Short mmCIF file of C-alpha atoms and ligand atoms in Angstrom, two decimals:
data_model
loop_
_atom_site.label_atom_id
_atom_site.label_comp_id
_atom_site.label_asym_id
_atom_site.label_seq_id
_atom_site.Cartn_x
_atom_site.Cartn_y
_atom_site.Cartn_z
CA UNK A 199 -200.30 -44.34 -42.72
CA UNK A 200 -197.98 -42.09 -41.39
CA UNK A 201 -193.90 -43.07 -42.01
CA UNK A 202 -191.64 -42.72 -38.72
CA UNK A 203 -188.20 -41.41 -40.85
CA UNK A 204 -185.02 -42.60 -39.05
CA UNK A 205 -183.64 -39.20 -39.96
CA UNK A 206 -185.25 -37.66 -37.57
CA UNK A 207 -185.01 -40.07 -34.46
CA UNK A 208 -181.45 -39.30 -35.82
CA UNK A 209 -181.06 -35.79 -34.96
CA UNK A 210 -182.43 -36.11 -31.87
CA UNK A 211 -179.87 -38.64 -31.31
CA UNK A 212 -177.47 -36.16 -32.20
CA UNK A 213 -178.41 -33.42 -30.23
CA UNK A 214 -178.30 -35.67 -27.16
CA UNK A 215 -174.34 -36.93 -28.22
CA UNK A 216 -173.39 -32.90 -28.85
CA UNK A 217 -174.41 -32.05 -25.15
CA UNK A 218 -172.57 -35.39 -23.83
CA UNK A 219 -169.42 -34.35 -25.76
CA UNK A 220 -169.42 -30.86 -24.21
CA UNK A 221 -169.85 -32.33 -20.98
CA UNK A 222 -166.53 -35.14 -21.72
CA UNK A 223 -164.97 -32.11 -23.20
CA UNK A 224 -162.74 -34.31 -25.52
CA UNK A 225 -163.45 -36.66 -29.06
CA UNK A 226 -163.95 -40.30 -28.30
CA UNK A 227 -162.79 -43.30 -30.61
CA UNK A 228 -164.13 -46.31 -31.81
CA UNK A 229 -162.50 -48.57 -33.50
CA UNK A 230 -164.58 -50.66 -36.12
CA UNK A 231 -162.62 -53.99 -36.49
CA UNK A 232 -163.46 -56.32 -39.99
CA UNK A 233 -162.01 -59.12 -41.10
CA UNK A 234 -162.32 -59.47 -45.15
CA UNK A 235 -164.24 -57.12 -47.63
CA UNK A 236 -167.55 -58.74 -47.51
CA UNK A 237 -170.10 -56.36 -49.29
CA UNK A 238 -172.65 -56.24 -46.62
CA UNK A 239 -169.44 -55.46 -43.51
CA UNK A 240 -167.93 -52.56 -45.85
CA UNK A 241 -171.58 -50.81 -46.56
CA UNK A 242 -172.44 -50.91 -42.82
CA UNK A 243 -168.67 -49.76 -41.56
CA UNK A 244 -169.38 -46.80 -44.23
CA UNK A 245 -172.39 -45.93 -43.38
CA UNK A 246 -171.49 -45.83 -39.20
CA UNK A 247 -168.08 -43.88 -39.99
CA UNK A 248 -170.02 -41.25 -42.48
CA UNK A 249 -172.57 -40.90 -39.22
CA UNK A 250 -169.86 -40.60 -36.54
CA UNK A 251 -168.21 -38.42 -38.60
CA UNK A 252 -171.20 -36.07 -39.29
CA UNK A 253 -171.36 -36.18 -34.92
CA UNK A 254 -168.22 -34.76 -34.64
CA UNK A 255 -166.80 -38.39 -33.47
CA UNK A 256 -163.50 -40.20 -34.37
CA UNK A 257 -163.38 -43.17 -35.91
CA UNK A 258 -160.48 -45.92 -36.41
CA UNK A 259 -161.17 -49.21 -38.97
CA UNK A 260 -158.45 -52.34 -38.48
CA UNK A 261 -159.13 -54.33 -41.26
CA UNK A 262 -157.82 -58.25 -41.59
CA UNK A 263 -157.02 -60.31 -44.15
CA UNK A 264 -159.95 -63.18 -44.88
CA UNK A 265 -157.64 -65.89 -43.31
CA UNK A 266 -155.93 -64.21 -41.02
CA UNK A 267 -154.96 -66.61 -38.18
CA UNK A 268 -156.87 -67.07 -35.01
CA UNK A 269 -153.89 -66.27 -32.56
CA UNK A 270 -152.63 -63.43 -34.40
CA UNK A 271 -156.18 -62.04 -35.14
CA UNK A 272 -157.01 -62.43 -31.05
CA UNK A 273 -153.07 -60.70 -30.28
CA UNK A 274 -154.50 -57.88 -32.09
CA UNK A 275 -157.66 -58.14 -30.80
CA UNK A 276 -156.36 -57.85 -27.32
CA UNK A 277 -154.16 -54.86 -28.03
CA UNK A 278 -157.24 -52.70 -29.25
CA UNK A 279 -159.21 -53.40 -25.98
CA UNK A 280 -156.59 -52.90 -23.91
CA UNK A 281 -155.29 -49.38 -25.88
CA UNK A 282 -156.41 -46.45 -23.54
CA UNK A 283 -157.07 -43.87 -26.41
CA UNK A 284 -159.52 -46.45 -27.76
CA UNK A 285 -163.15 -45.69 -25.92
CA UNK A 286 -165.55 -48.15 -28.01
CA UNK A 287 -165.08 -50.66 -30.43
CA UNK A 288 -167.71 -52.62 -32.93
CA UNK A 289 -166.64 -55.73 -34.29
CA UNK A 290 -168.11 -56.65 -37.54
CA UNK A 291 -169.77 -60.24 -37.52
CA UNK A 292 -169.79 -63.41 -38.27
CA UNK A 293 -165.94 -63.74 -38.09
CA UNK A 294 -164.77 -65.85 -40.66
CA UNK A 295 -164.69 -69.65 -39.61
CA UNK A 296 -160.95 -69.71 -38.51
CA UNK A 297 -161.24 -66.87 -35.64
CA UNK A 298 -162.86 -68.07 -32.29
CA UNK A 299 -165.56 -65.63 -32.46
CA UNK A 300 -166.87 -67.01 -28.76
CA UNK A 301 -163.01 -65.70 -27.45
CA UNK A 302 -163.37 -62.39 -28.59
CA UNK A 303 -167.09 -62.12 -27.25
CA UNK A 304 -165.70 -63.33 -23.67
CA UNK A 305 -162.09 -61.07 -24.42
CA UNK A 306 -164.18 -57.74 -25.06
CA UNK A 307 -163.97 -54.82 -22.66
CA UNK A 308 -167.56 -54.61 -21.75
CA UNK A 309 -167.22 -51.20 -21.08
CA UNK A 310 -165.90 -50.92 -24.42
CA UNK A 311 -168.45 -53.47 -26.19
CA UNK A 312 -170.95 -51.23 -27.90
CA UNK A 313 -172.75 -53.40 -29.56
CA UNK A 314 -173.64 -55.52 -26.42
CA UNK A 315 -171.83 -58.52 -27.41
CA UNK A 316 -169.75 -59.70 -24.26
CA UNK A 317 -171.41 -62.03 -21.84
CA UNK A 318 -171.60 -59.65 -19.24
CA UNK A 319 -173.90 -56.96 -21.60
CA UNK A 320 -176.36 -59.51 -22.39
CA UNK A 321 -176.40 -60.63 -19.04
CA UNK A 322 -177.19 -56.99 -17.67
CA UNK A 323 -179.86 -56.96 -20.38
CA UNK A 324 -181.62 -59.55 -19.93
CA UNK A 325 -181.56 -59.10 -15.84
CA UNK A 326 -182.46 -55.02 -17.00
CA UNK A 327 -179.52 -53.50 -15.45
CA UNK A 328 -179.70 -50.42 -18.02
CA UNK A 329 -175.66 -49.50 -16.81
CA UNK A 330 -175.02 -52.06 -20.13
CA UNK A 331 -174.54 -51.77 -23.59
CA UNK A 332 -177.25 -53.19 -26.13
CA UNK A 333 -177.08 -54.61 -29.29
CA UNK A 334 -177.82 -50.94 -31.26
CA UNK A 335 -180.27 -52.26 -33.55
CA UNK A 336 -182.32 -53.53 -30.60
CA UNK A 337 -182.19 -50.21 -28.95
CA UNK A 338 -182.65 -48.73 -32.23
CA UNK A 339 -186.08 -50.23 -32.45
CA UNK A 340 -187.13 -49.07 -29.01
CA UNK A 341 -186.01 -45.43 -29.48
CA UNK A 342 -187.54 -45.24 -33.07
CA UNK A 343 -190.91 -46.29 -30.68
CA UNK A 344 -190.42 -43.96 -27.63
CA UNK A 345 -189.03 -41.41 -29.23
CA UNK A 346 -192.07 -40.98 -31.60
CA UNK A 347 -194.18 -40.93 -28.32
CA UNK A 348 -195.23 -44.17 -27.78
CA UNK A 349 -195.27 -45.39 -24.14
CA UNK A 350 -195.22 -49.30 -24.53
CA UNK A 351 -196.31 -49.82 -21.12
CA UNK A 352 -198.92 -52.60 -21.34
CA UNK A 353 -198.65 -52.74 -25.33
CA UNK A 354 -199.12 -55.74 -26.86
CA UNK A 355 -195.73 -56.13 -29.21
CA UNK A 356 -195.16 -59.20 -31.80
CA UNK A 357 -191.23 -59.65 -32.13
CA UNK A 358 -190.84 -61.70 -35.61
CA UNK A 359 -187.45 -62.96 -35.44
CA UNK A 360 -185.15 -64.03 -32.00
CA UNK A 361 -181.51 -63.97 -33.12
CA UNK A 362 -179.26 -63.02 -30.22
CA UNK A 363 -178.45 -60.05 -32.46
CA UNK A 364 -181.91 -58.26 -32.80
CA UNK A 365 -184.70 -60.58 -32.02
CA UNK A 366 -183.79 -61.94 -28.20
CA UNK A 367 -182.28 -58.23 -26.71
CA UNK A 368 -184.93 -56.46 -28.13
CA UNK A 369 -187.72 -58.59 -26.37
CA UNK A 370 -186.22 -57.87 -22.86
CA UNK A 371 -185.84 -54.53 -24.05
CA UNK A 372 -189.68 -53.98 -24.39
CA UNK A 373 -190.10 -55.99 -21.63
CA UNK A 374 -188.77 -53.60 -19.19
CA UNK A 375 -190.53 -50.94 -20.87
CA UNK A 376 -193.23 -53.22 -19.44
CA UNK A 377 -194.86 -54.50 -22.91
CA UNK A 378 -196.59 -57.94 -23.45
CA UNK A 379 -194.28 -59.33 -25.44
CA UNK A 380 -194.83 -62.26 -28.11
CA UNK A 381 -191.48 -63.95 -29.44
CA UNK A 382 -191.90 -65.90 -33.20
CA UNK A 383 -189.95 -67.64 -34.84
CA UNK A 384 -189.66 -69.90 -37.43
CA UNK A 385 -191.24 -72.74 -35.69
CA UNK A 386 -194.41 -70.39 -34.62
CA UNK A 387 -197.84 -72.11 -35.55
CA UNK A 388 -200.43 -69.65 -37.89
CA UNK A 389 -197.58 -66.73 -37.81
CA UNK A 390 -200.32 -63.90 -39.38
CA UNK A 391 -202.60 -64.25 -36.25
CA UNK A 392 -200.40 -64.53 -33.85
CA UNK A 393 -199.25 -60.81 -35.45
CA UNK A 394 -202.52 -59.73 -35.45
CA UNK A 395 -203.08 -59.61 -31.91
CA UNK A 396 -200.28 -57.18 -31.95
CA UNK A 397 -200.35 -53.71 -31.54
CA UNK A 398 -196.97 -53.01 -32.43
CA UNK A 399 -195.29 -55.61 -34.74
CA UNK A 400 -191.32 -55.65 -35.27
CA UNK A 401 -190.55 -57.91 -38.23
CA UNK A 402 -186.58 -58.85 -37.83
CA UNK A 403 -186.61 -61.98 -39.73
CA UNK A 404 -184.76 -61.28 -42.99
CA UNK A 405 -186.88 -62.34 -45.53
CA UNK A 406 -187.86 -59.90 -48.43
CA UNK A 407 -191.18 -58.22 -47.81
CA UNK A 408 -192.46 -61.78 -45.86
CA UNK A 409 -194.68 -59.02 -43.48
CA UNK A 410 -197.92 -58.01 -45.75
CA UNK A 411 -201.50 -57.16 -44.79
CA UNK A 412 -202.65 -60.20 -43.07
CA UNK A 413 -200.07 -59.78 -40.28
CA UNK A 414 -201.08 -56.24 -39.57
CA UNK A 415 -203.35 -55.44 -37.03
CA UNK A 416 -205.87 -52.41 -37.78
CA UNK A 417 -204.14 -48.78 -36.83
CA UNK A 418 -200.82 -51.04 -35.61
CA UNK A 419 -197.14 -49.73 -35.52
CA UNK A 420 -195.21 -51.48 -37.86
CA UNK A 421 -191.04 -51.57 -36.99
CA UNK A 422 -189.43 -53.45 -39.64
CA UNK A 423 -185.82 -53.64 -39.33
CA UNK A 424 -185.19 -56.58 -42.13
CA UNK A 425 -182.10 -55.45 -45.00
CA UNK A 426 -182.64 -57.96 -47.30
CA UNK A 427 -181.85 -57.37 -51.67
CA UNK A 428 -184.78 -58.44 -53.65
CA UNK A 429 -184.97 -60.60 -56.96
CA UNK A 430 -184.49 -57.11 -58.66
CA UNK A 431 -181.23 -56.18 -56.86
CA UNK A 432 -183.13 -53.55 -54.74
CA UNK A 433 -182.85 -52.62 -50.93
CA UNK A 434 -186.10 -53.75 -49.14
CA UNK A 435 -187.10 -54.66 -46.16
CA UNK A 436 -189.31 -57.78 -44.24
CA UNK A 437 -192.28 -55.96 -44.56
CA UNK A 438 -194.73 -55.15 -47.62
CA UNK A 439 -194.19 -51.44 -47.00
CA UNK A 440 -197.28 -50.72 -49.97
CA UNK A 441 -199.34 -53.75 -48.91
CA UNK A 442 -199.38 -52.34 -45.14
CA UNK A 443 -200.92 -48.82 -46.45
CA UNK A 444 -204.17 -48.36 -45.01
CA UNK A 445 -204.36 -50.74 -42.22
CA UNK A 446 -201.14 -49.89 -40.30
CA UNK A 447 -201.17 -46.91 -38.46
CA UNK A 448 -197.56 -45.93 -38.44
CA UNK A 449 -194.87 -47.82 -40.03
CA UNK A 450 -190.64 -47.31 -41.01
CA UNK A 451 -189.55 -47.27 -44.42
CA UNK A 452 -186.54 -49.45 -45.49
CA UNK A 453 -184.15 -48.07 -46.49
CA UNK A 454 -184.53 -44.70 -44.17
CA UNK A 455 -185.58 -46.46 -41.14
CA UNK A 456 -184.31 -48.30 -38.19
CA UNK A 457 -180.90 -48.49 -40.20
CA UNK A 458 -180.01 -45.06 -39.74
CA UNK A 459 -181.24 -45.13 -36.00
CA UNK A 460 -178.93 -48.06 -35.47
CA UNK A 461 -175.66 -46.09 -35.62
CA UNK A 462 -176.78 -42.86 -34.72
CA UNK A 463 -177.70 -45.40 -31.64
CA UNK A 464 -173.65 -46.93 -32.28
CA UNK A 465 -172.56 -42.92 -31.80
CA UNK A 466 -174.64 -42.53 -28.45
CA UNK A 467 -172.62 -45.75 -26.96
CA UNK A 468 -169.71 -44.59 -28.01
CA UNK A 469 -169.97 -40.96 -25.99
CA UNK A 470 -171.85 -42.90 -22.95
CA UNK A 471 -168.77 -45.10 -22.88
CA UNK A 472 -166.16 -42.75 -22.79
CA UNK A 473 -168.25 -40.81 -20.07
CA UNK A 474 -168.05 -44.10 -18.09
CA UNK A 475 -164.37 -44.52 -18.32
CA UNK A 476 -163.88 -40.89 -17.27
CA UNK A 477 -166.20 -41.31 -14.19
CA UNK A 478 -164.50 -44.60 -13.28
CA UNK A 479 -160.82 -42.51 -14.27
CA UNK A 480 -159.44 -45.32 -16.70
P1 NDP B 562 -181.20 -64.21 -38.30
O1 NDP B 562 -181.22 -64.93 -39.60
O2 NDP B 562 -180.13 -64.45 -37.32
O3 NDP B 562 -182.60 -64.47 -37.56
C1 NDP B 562 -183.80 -64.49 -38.25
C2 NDP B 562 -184.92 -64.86 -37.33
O4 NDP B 562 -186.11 -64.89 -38.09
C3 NDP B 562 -184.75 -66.23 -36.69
O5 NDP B 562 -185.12 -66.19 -35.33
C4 NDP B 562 -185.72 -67.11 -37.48
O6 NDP B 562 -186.35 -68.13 -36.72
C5 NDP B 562 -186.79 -66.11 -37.89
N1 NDP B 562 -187.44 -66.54 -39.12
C6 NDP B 562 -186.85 -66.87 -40.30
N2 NDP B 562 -187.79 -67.23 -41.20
C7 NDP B 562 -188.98 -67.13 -40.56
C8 NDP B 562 -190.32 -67.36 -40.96
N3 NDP B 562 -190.63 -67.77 -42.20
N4 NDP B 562 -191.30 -67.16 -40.06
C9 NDP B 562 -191.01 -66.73 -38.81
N5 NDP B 562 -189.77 -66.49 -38.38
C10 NDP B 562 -188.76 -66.68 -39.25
O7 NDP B 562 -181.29 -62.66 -38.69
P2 NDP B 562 -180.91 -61.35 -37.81
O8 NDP B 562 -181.69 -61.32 -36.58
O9 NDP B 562 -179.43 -61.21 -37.75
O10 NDP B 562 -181.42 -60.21 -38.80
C11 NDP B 562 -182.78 -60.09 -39.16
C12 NDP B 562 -182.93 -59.03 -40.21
O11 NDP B 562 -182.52 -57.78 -39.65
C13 NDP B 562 -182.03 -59.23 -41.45
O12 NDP B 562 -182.72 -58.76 -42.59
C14 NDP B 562 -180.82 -58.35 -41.18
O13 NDP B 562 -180.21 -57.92 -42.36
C15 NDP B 562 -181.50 -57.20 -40.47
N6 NDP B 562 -180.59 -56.44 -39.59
C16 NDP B 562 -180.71 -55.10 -39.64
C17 NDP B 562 -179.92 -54.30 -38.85
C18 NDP B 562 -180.14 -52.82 -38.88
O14 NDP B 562 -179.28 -52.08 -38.42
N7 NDP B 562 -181.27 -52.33 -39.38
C19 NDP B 562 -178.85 -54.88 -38.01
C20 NDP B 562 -178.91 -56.33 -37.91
C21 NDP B 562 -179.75 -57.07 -38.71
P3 NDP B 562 -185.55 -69.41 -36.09
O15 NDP B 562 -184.85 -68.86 -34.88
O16 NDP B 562 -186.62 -70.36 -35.76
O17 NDP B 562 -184.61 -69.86 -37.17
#
């Protein structure tokens, strides 16, 4: 089985961002906005600064208390989208209960929503219009597939998992890359054979190493893009990364996977957005 590293889909990643900046011939922002210190928020906003960082990009965090209040957190809100030195911003959810998370989905700049999470990005997804932004983990998963050579026209792909986060985006990704793609879920009757017809399986359900042998397909890709802690405290992902050995063809480790691809993926936004405000000259 051979393991597709996220490291490396990284770098290329990179290189790509590098020849975008020369061509913007400035540093573009993002601001990360988080409300609270919860564990799982702070790892990811340090891991996507240290990578923007190490990409030559600037990065900005607004942090809020817990309870901040709705109408001061969306006044705030407002005057980040609307600041002209500020190119992209990711907002870290869920929002605490208080903030009307729907407001600042509809509020976003989508030219500045990175992490395709206004109306009008999942719109152009899901109708293909490519000019939007995707969720990055979705488009992580694609790019950790294409850019390891695979050409998913006409592949048979098994999406475990349809959160409009991961799950839903990523389907209508690999559906315009013209794949045959399968949607489970919770609800989906005899879950290992329905996998087994796959011949690339993405396992976004977040459940510690659910995905073993009997959802594998001989010689299949296996994507898995879970971040779950196990009974032992350790990092791990959906899949049975050992139990896969043998009959998977290809498969990404977790951690060292799609994780990494996800904000290289963030950084690549982040330049493509600033390019688009300085075509559009705003
Ligand atoms: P959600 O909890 O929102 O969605 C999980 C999905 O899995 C749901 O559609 C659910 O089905 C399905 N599911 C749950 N249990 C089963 C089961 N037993 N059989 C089949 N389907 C099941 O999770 P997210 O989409 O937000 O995240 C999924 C995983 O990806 C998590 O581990 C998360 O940490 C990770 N993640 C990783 C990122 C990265 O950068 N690598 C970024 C974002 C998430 P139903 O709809 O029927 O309830």
């Amino acid at each position: 089985m051979i393991t597709w590293k996220g490291a490396e889909i990284s770098a290329k990643l990179k290189e790509k961002v590098e020849q975008d900046m020369q061509k913007l011939g400035r540093v573009p922002k993002l601001v990360i906005v988080r409300v609270g210190e919860k564990p799982d928020d702070v790892s990811y906003e340090r891991g996507a600064v240290k990578k923007l960082h190490s990409f030559g990009l600037e990065t900005e965090t607004r942090v809020f208390a817990e309870d901040v209040e709705n109408d001061v957190f969306q006044r705030e809100f407002r005057a980040v989208n609307e600041d002209p030195s500020v190119d992209g911003i990711l907002v870290l959810r869920p929002l605490p209960p208080q903030i009307d998370e729907k407001a600042v989905e509809r509020a976003i700049d989508p030219m500045k929503d990175l992490d395709g999470i206004s109306p009008v990005n999942i719109a152009r997804i899901f109708s293909g219009d490519k000019s939007g932004f995707a969720p990055c983990t979705a488009e992580a998963v694609v790019c950790m597939l294409k850019m390891n050579g695979v050409n998913l026209s006409g592949k048979r792909v098994a999406v475990v998992g349809r959160s409009m986060v991961v799950g839903r985006p990523l389907s209508m990704l690999l559906l315009h890359e013209n794949a045959t793609v399968t949607i489970c879920h919770s609800k989906t009757v005899d879950l290992p054979a329905v996998c087994q017809e796959a011949e690339i399986l993405v396992a976004c359900v977040g459940r510690a190493r659910m995905i073993g042998r009997d959802y594998v397909r001989q010689d299949a890709a296996v994507i898995d893009v879970g971040i779950n802690v196990d009974e032992d405290g350790r990092l791990c992902g959906d899949v049975n990364f050992e139990e896969i050995e043998g009959r998977a063809a290809y498969a990404t480790p977790v951690p060292g996977g799609v994780g990494g691809v996800t904000t290289a993926v963030l950084a690549d936004h982040l330049v493509r957005a600033a390019l688009f405000r300085a075509q559009k000259n705003v």
